Short mmCIF file of C-alpha atoms in Angstrom, two decimals:
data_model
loop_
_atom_site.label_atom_id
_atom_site.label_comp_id
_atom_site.label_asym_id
_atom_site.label_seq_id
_atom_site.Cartn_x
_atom_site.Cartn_y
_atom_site.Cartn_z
CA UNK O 1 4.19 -1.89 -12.32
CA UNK O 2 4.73 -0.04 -9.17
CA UNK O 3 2.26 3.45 -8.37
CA UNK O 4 2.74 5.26 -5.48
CA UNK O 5 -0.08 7.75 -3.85
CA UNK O 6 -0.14 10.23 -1.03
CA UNK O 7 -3.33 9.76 0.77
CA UNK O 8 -3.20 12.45 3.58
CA UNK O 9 -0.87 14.76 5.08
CA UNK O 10 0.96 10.87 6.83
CA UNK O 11 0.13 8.23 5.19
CA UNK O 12 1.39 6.83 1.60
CA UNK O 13 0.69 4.04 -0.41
CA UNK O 14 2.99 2.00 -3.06
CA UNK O 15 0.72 -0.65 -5.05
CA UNK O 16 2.68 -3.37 -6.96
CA UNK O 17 1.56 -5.33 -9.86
CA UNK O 18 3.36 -8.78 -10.23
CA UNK O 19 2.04 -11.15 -12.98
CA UNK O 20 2.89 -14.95 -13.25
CA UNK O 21 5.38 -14.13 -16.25
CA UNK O 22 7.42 -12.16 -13.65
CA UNK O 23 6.48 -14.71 -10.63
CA UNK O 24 10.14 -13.81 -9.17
CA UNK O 25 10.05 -10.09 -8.45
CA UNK O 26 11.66 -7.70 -5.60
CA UNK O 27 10.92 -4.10 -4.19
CA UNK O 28 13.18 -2.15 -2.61
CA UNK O 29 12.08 1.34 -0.94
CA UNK O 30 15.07 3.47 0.24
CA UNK O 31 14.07 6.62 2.74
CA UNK O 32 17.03 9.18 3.05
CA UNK O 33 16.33 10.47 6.03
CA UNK O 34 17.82 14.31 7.06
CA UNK O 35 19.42 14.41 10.52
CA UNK O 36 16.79 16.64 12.37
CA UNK O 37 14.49 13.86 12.49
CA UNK O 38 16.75 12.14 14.73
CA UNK O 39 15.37 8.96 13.15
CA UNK O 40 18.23 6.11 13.50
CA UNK O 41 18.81 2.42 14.36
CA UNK O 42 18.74 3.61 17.86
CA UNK O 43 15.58 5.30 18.02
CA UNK O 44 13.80 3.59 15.08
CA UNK O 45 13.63 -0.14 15.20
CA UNK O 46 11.87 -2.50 13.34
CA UNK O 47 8.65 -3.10 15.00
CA UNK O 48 8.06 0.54 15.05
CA UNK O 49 8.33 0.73 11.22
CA UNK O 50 6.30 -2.97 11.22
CA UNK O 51 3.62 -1.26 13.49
CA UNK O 52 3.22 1.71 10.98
CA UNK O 53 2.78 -0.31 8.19
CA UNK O 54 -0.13 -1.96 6.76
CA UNK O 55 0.00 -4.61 4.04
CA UNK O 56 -2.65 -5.83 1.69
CA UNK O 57 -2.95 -8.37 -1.22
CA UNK O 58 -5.45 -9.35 -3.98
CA UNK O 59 -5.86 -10.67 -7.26
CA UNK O 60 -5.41 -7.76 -10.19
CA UNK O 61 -8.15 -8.98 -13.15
CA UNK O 62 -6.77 -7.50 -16.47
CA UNK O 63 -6.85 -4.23 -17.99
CA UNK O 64 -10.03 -2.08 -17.56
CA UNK O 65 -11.82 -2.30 -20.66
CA UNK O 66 -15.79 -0.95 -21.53
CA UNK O 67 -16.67 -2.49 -24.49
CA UNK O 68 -15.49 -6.23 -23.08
CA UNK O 69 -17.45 -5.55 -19.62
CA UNK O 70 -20.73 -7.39 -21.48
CA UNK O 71 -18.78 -10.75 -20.91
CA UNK O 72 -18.56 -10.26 -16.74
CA UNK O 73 -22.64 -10.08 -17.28
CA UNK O 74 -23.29 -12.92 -19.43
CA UNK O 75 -20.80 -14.93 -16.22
CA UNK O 76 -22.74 -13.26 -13.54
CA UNK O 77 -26.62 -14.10 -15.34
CA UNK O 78 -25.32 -17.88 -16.21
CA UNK O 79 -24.90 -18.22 -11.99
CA UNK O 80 -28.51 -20.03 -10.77
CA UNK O 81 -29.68 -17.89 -7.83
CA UNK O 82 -32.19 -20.31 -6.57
CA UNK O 83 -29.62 -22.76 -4.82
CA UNK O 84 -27.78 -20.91 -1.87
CA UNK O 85 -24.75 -23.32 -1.94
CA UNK O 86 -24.00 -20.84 -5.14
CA UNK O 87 -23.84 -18.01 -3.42
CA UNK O 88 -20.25 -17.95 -2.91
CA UNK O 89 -19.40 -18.28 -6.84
CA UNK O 90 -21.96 -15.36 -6.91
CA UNK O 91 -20.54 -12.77 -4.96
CA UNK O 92 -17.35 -14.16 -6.27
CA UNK O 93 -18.42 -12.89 -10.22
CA UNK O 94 -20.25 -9.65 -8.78
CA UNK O 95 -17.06 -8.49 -6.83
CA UNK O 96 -15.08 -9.11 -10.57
CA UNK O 97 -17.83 -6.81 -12.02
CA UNK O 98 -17.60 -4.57 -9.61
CA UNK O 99 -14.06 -3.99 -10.22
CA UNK O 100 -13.97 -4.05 -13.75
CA UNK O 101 -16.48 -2.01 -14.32
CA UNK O 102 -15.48 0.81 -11.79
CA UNK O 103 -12.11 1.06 -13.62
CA UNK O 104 -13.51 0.57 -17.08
CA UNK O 105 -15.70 3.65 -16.06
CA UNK O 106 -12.27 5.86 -14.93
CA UNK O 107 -10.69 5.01 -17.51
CA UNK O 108 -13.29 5.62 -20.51
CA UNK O 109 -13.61 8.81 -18.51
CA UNK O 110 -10.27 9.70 -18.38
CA UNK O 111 -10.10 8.99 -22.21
CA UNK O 112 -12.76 11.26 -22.88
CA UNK O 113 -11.19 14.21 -20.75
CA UNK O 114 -7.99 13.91 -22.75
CA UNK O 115 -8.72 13.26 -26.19
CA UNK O 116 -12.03 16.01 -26.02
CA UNK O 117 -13.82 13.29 -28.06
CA UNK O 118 -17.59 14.33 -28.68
CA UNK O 119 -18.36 10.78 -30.66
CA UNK O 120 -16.74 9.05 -27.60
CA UNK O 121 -18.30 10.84 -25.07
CA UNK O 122 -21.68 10.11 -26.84
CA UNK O 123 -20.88 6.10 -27.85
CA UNK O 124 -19.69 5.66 -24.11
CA UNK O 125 -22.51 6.90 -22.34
CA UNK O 126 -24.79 5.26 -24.59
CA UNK O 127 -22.69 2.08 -23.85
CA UNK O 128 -22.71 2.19 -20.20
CA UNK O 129 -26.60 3.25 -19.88
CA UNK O 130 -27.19 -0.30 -21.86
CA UNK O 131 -25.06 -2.10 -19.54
CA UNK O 132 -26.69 -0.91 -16.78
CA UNK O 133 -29.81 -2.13 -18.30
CA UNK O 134 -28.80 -5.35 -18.51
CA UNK O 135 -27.37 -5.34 -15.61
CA UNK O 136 -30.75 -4.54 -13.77
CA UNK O 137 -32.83 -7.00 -16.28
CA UNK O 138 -30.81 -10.28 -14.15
CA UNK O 139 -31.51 -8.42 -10.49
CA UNK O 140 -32.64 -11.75 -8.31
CA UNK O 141 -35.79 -12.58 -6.63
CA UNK O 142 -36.36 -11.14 -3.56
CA UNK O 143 -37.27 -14.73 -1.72
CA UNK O 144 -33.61 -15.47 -2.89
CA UNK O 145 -32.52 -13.25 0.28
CA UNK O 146 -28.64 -13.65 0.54
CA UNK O 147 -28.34 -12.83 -3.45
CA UNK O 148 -30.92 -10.10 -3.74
CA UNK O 149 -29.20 -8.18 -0.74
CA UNK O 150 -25.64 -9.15 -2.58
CA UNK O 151 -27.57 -7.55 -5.83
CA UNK O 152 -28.19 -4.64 -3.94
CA UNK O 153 -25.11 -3.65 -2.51
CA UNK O 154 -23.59 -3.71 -6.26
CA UNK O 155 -26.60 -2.18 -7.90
CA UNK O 156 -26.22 0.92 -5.72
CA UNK O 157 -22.72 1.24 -5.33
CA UNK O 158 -22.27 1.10 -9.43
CA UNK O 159 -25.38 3.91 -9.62
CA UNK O 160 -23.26 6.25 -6.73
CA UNK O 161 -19.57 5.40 -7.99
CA UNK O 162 -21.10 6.31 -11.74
CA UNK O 163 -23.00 9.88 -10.74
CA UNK O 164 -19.47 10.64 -8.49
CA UNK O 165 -17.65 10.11 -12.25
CA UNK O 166 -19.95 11.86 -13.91
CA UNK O 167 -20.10 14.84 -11.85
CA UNK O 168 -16.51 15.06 -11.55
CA UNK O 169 -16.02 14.53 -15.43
CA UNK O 170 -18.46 17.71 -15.79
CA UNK O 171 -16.20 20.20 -13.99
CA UNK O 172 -13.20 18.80 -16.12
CA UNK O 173 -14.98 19.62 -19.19
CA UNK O 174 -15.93 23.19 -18.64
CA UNK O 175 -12.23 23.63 -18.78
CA UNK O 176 -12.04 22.23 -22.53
CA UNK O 177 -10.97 24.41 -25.00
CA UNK O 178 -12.05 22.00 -28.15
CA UNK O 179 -15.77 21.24 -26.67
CA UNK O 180 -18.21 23.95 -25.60
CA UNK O 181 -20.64 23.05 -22.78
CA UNK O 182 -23.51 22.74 -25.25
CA UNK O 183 -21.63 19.58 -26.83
CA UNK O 184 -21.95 17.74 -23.84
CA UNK O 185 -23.95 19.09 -20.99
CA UNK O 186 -27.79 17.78 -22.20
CA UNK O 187 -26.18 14.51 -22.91
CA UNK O 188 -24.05 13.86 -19.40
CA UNK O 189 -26.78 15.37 -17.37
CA UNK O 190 -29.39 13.39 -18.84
CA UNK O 191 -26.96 10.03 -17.69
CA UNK O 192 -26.65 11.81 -14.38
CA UNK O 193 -30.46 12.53 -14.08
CA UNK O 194 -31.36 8.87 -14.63
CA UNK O 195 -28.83 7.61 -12.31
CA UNK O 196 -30.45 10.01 -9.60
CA UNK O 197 -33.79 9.47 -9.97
CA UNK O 198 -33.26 5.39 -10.51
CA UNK O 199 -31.47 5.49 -7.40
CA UNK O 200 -34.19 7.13 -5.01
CA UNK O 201 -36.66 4.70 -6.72
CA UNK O 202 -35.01 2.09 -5.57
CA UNK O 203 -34.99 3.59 -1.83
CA UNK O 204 -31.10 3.50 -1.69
CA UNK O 205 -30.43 5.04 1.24
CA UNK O 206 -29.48 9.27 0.87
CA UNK O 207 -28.09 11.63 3.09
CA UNK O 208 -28.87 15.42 2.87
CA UNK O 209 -25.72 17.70 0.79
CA UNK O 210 -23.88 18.79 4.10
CA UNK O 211 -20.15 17.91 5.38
CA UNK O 212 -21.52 15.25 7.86
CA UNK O 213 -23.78 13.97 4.96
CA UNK O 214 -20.36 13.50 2.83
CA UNK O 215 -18.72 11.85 5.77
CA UNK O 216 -21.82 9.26 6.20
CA UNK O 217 -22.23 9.02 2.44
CA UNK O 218 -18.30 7.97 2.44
CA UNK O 219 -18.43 5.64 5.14
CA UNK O 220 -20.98 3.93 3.95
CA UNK O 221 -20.04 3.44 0.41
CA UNK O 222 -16.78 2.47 1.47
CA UNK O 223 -17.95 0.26 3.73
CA UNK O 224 -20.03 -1.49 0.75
CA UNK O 225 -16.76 -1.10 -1.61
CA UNK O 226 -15.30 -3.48 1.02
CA UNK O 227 -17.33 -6.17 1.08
CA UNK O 228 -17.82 -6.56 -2.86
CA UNK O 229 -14.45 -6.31 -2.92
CA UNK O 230 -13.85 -9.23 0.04
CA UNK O 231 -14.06 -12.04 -2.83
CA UNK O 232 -10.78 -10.71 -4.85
CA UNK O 233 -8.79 -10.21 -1.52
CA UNK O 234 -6.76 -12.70 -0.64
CA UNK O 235 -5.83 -14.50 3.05
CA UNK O 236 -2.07 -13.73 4.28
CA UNK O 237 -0.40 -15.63 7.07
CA UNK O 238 3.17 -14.28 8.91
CA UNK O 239 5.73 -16.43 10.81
CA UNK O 240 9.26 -15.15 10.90
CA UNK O 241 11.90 -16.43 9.12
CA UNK O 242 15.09 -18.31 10.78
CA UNK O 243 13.09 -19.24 13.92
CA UNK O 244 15.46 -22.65 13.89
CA UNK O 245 18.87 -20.77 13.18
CA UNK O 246 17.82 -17.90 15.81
CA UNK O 247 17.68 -20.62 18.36
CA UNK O 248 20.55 -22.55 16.34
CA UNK O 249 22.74 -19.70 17.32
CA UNK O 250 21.22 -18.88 20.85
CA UNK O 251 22.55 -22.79 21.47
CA UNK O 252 26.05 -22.23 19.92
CA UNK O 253 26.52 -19.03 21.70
CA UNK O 254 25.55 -20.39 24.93
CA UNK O 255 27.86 -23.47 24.24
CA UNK O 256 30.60 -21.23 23.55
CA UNK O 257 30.52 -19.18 26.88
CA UNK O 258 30.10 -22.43 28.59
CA UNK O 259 33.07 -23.79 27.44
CA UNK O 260 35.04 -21.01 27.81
CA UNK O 261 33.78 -20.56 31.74
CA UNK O 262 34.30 -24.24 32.17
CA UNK O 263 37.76 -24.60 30.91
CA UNK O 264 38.80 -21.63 33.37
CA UNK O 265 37.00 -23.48 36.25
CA UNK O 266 39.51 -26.93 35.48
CA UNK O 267 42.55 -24.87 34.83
CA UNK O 268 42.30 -23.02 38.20
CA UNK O 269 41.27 -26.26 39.84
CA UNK O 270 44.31 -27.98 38.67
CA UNK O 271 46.22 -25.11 39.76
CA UNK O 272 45.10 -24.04 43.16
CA UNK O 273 43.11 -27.09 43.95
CA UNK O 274 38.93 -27.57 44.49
CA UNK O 275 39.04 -25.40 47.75
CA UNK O 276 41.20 -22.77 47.44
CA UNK O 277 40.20 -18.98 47.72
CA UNK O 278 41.73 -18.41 44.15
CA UNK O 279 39.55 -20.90 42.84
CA UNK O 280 36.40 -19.80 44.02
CA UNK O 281 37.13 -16.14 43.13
CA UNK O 282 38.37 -17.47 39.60
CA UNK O 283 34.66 -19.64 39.36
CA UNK O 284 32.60 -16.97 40.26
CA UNK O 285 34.63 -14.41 37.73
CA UNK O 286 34.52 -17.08 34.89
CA UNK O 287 30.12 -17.20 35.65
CA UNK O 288 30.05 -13.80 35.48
CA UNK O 289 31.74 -13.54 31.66
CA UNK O 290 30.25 -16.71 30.54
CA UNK O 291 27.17 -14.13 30.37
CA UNK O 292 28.20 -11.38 28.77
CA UNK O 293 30.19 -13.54 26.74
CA UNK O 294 26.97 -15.25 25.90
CA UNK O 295 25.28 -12.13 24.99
CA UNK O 296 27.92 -10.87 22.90
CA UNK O 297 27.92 -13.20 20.99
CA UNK O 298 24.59 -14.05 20.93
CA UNK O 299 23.94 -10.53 19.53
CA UNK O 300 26.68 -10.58 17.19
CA UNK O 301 26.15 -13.50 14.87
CA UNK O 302 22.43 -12.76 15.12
CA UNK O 303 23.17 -9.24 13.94
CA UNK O 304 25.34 -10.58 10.84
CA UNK O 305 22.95 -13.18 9.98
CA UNK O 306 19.56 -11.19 10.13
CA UNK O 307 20.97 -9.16 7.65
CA UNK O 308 21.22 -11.78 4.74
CA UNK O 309 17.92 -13.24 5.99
CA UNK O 310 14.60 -11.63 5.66
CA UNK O 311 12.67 -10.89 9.03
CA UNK O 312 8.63 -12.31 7.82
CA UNK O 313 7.82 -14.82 5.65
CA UNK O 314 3.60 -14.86 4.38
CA UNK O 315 2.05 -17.15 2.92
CA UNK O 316 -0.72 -16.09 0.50
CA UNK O 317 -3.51 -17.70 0.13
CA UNK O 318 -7.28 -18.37 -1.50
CA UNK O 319 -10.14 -17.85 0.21
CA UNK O 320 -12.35 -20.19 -1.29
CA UNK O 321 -10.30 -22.98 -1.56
CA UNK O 322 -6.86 -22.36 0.79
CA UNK O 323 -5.07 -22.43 -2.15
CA UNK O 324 -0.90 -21.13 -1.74
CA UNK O 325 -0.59 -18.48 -4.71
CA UNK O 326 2.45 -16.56 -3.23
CA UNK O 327 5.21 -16.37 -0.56
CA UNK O 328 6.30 -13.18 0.02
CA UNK O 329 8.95 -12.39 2.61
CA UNK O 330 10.21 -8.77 4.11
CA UNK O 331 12.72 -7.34 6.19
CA UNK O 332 13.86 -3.53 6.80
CA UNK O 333 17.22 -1.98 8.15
CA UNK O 334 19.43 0.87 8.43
CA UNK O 335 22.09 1.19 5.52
CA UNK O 336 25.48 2.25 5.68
CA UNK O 337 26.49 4.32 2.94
CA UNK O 338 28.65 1.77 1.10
CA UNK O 339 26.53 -0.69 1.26
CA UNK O 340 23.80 1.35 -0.64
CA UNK O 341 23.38 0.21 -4.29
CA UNK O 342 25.40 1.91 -6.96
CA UNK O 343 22.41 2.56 -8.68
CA UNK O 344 20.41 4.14 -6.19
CA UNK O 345 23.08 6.52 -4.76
CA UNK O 346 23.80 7.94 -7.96
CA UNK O 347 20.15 8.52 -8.77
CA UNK O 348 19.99 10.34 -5.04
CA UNK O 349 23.74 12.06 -5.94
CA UNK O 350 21.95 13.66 -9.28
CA UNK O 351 18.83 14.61 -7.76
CA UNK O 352 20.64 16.67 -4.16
CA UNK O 353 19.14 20.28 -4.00
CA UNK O 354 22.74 21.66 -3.66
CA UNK O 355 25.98 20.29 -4.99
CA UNK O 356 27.15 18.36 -2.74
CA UNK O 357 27.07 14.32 -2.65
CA UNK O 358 24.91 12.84 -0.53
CA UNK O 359 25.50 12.32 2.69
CA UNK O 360 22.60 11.85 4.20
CA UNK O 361 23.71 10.28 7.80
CA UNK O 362 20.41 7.75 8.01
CA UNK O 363 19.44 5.96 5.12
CA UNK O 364 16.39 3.04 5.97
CA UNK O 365 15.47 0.62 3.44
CA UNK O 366 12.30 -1.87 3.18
CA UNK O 367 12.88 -4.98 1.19
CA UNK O 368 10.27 -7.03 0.37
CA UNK O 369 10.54 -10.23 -2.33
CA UNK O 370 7.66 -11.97 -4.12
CA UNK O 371 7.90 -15.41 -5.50
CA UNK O 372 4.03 -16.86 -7.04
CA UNK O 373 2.79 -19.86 -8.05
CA UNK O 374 1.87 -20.07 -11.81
CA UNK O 375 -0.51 -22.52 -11.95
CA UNK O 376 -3.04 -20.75 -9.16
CA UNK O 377 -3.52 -17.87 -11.56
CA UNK O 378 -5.86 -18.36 -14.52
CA UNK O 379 -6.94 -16.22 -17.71
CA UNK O 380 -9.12 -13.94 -15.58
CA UNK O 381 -7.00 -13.24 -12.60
CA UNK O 382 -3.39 -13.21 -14.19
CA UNK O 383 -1.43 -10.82 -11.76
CA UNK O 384 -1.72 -9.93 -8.29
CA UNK O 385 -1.41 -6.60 -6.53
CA UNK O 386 0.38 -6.00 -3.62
CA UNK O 387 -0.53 -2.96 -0.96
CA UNK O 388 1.44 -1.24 1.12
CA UNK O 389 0.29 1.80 3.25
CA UNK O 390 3.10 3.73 5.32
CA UNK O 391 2.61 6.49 8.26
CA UNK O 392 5.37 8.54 8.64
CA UNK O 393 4.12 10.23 11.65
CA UNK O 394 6.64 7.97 13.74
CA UNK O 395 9.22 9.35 11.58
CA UNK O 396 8.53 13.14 11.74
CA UNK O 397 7.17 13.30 15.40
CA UNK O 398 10.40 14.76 16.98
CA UNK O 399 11.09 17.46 14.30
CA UNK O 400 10.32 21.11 16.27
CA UNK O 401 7.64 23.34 14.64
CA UNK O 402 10.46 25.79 13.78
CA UNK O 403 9.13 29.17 13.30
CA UNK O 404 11.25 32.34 12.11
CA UNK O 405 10.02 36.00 10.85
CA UNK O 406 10.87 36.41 7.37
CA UNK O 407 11.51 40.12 6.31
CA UNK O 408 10.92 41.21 2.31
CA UNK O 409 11.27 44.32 1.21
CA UNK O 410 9.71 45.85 -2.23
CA UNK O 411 8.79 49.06 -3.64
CA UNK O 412 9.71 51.07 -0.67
CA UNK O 413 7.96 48.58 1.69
CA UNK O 414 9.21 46.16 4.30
CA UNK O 415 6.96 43.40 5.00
CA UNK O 416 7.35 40.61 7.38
CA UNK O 417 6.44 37.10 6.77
CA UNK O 418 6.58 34.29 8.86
CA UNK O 419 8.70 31.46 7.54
CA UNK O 420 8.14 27.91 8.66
CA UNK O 421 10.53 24.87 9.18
CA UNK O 422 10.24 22.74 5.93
CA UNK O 423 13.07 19.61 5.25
CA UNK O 424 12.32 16.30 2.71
CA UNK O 425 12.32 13.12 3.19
CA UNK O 426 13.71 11.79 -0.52
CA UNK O 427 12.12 8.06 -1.13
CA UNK O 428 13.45 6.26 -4.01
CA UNK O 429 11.44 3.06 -4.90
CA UNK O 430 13.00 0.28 -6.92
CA UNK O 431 11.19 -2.86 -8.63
CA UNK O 432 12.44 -5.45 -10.58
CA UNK O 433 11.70 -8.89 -11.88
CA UNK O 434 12.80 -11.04 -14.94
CA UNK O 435 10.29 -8.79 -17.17
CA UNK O 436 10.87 -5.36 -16.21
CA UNK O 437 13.22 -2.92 -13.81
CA UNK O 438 11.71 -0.14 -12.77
CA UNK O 439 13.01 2.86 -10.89
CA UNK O 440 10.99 5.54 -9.24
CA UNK O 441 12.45 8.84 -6.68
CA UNK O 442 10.21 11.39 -4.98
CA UNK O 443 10.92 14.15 -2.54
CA UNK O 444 8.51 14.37 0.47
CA UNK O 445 8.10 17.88 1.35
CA UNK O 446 7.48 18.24 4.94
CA UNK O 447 6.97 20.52 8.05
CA UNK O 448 5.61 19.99 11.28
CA UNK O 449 1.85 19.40 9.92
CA UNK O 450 2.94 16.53 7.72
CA UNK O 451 3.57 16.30 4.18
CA UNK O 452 2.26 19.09 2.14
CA UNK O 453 3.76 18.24 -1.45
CA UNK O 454 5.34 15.43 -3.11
CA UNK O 455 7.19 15.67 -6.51
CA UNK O 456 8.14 13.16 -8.76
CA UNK O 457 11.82 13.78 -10.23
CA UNK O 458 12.07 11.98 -13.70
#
């Protein structure tokens, strides 16, 4: 499964879910880049897309699912909380609860909002207020410091992330045309009301309705997000790949040049003899193209080679234990147009917002392959996801704010408009493994300000 997400006006992410039946899997994303950007292999290298990238990876626990979420309590109460060697295996179950219940929660919700169930609504609020019971009847004793504060941090994050939900699922359900607001507004707000009146009991820490009281309130429960989330996240190491051929061909190139200067210094020698003008002119010549000659072809055979090899190489691994659950390697170029797939050009040819075949001068590819071991995964944690965030402001910082006025004229009026400079940046995202192929293309609408739309083309 592959999702992709615009998260502001640069950045972009594309989350990948590989599983240990598809242990061999590859994405491919493909930018087609319009020539006003002036984006090309001479102005856009690979460290510069490596430096506007950031990568993240974690284990992926099942599908989301309310009525099963009992079973991460019963795991989490069965932990002893008086020994502090357990406090790893602790935060370890809470940060699985915390996940599994936050997307059991958005997705019951989202159920709810699309099928405009009344007897669901009711039967899943009534289900979550009991787990949150229970939840709250295992809380540890204070004088057991590191898991009472661990407690805490989950306790009121579940209480905020479930008033956000419900508050959000309110204004989606004044919209409903099957339920009127007397079929569910007593019910949700009297959730909602509990959830905000248990939370200032327990002193959780507020911040007053303003913009800088959202920003605080964000930070902070972000900030909290992150460190029950620490236990699922996993450790990733980078070397690059073909360190021993690089210098492999550094040696052969230098060899090369070297032979080539040196058999030039013994043919003029034979020649013109060891102290001859000719000879000396002819040595110092000979030095002189050994060089170049050696970075020629240095550069050369590199080039060819680094683009059958991949650039990184990670190792991914445990945090607990150290334990190797994936190697995952990357590289990125610049494509010519025959060597872009078949597949992929066509799906670009039938998507072009005039006739003509795509052209597209600069076309830049990521490639990134995943290969997992089976036996690190277990019944709970059976896939791992894979994140990948993206700025594009690199990409898009030498396009002009183009301005023009724009003149319309209707019912006996002119009117003038100013027009903006708008192009697209089409990404088409491919990922495939021994289970599944999948094929995704979106158009990045974009102007001087960032991107301000993307669509999906089907």
């Amino acid at each position: 499964m592959v999702h992709f997400r615009l998260l502001d006006k640069f950045h972009f992410e594309i989350e990948s879910k590989i599983s240990r039946q598809s242990s061999d899997s590859n994405l491919q994303i493909y930018f087609f880049l319009p020539d006003q950007l002036g984006v090309n292999s001479y102005t856009y290298s690979k460290d510069m897309f490596y430096q506007s990238m950031v990568t993240e990876q974690g284990y992926f626990y099942g599908n989301p699912n309310l009525t099963k979420s009992h079973l991460q309590l019963v795991k989490l109460g069965r932990i002893p909380t008086d020994n502090k060697d357990n406090h790893q295996a602790y935060w370890k179950q809470v940060s699985l609860l915390s996940v599994q219940w936050r997307k059991a929660i958005k997705a019951t919700f989202r159920d709810i909002k699309k099928n405009e169930d009344i007897t669901l609504l009711n039967d899943s609020f009534q289900l979550i207020q009991d787990l949150f019971k229970s939840l709250r009847e295992i809380e540890p004793k204070k004088e057991h410091a590191r898991f009472f504060r661990t407690f805490q941090f989950l306790d009121s994050h579940l209480s905020w992330y479930l008033q956000q939900k419900l508050l959000l699922l309110s204004t989606e359900l004044k919209k409903s045309e099957t339920l009127t607001k007397d079929d569910w507004h007593d019910r949700l707000f009297e959730l909602l009301n509990f959830e905000k009146a248990y939370y200032k009991s327990r002193s959780f820490r507020e911040y007053e309705p303003t913009e800088e009281g959202a920003d605080k309130l964000l930070w902070r429960m972000k900030q909290v997000q992150r460190y029950l989330d620490l236990p699922i996240l996993l450790n990733t190491s980078r070397k690059p790949v073909g360190i021993i051929t690089e210098q492999m061909v550094f040696g052969l190139a230098a060899a090369a040049s070297m032979s080539f200067a040196t058999g030039i210094a013994f043919y003029m020698q034979k020649q013109y003899g060891n102290f001859s003008t000719t000879f000396f002119y002819a040595l110092v010549v000979s030095y002189i193209l050994k060089d170049r000659l050696k970075d020629l072809s240095r550069n050369f055979i590199y080039g060819v080679l680094s683009r059958k090899f991949y650039t990184f190489s990670y190792a991914v691994r445990t945090k607990d234990n150290n334990t190797r659950i994936a190697m995952i390697r990357d590289t990125c170029e610049f494509l010519k147009k025959d060597t872009i797939p078949e597949n992929i050009r066509e799906i670009r040819e039938k998507n072009m917002l005039t006739s003509r075949k795509a052209d597209e001068p600069h076309v830049f590819v990521y490639k990134k392959s995943f290969k997992l071991s089976s036996s690190s995964f277990t019944s709970e944690h059976d896939k791992m996801y894979d994140n990948i965030k993206i700025n594009l402001s690199r990409m898009i910082r030498n396009f002009p704010d183009e301005r023009k006025d724009i003149y319309f004229y209707e019912d006996g009026k002119t009117k003038k408009l100013v027009g903006r400079q708008r192009f697209s940046i089409n990404v088409c995202i491919r990922f495939s493994s021994s289970t599944n192929d999948i094929l995704k293309y979106y158009r990045l609408l974009i102007n001087k300000k960032g991107v301000y739309r993307v669509e999906e083309i089907k």
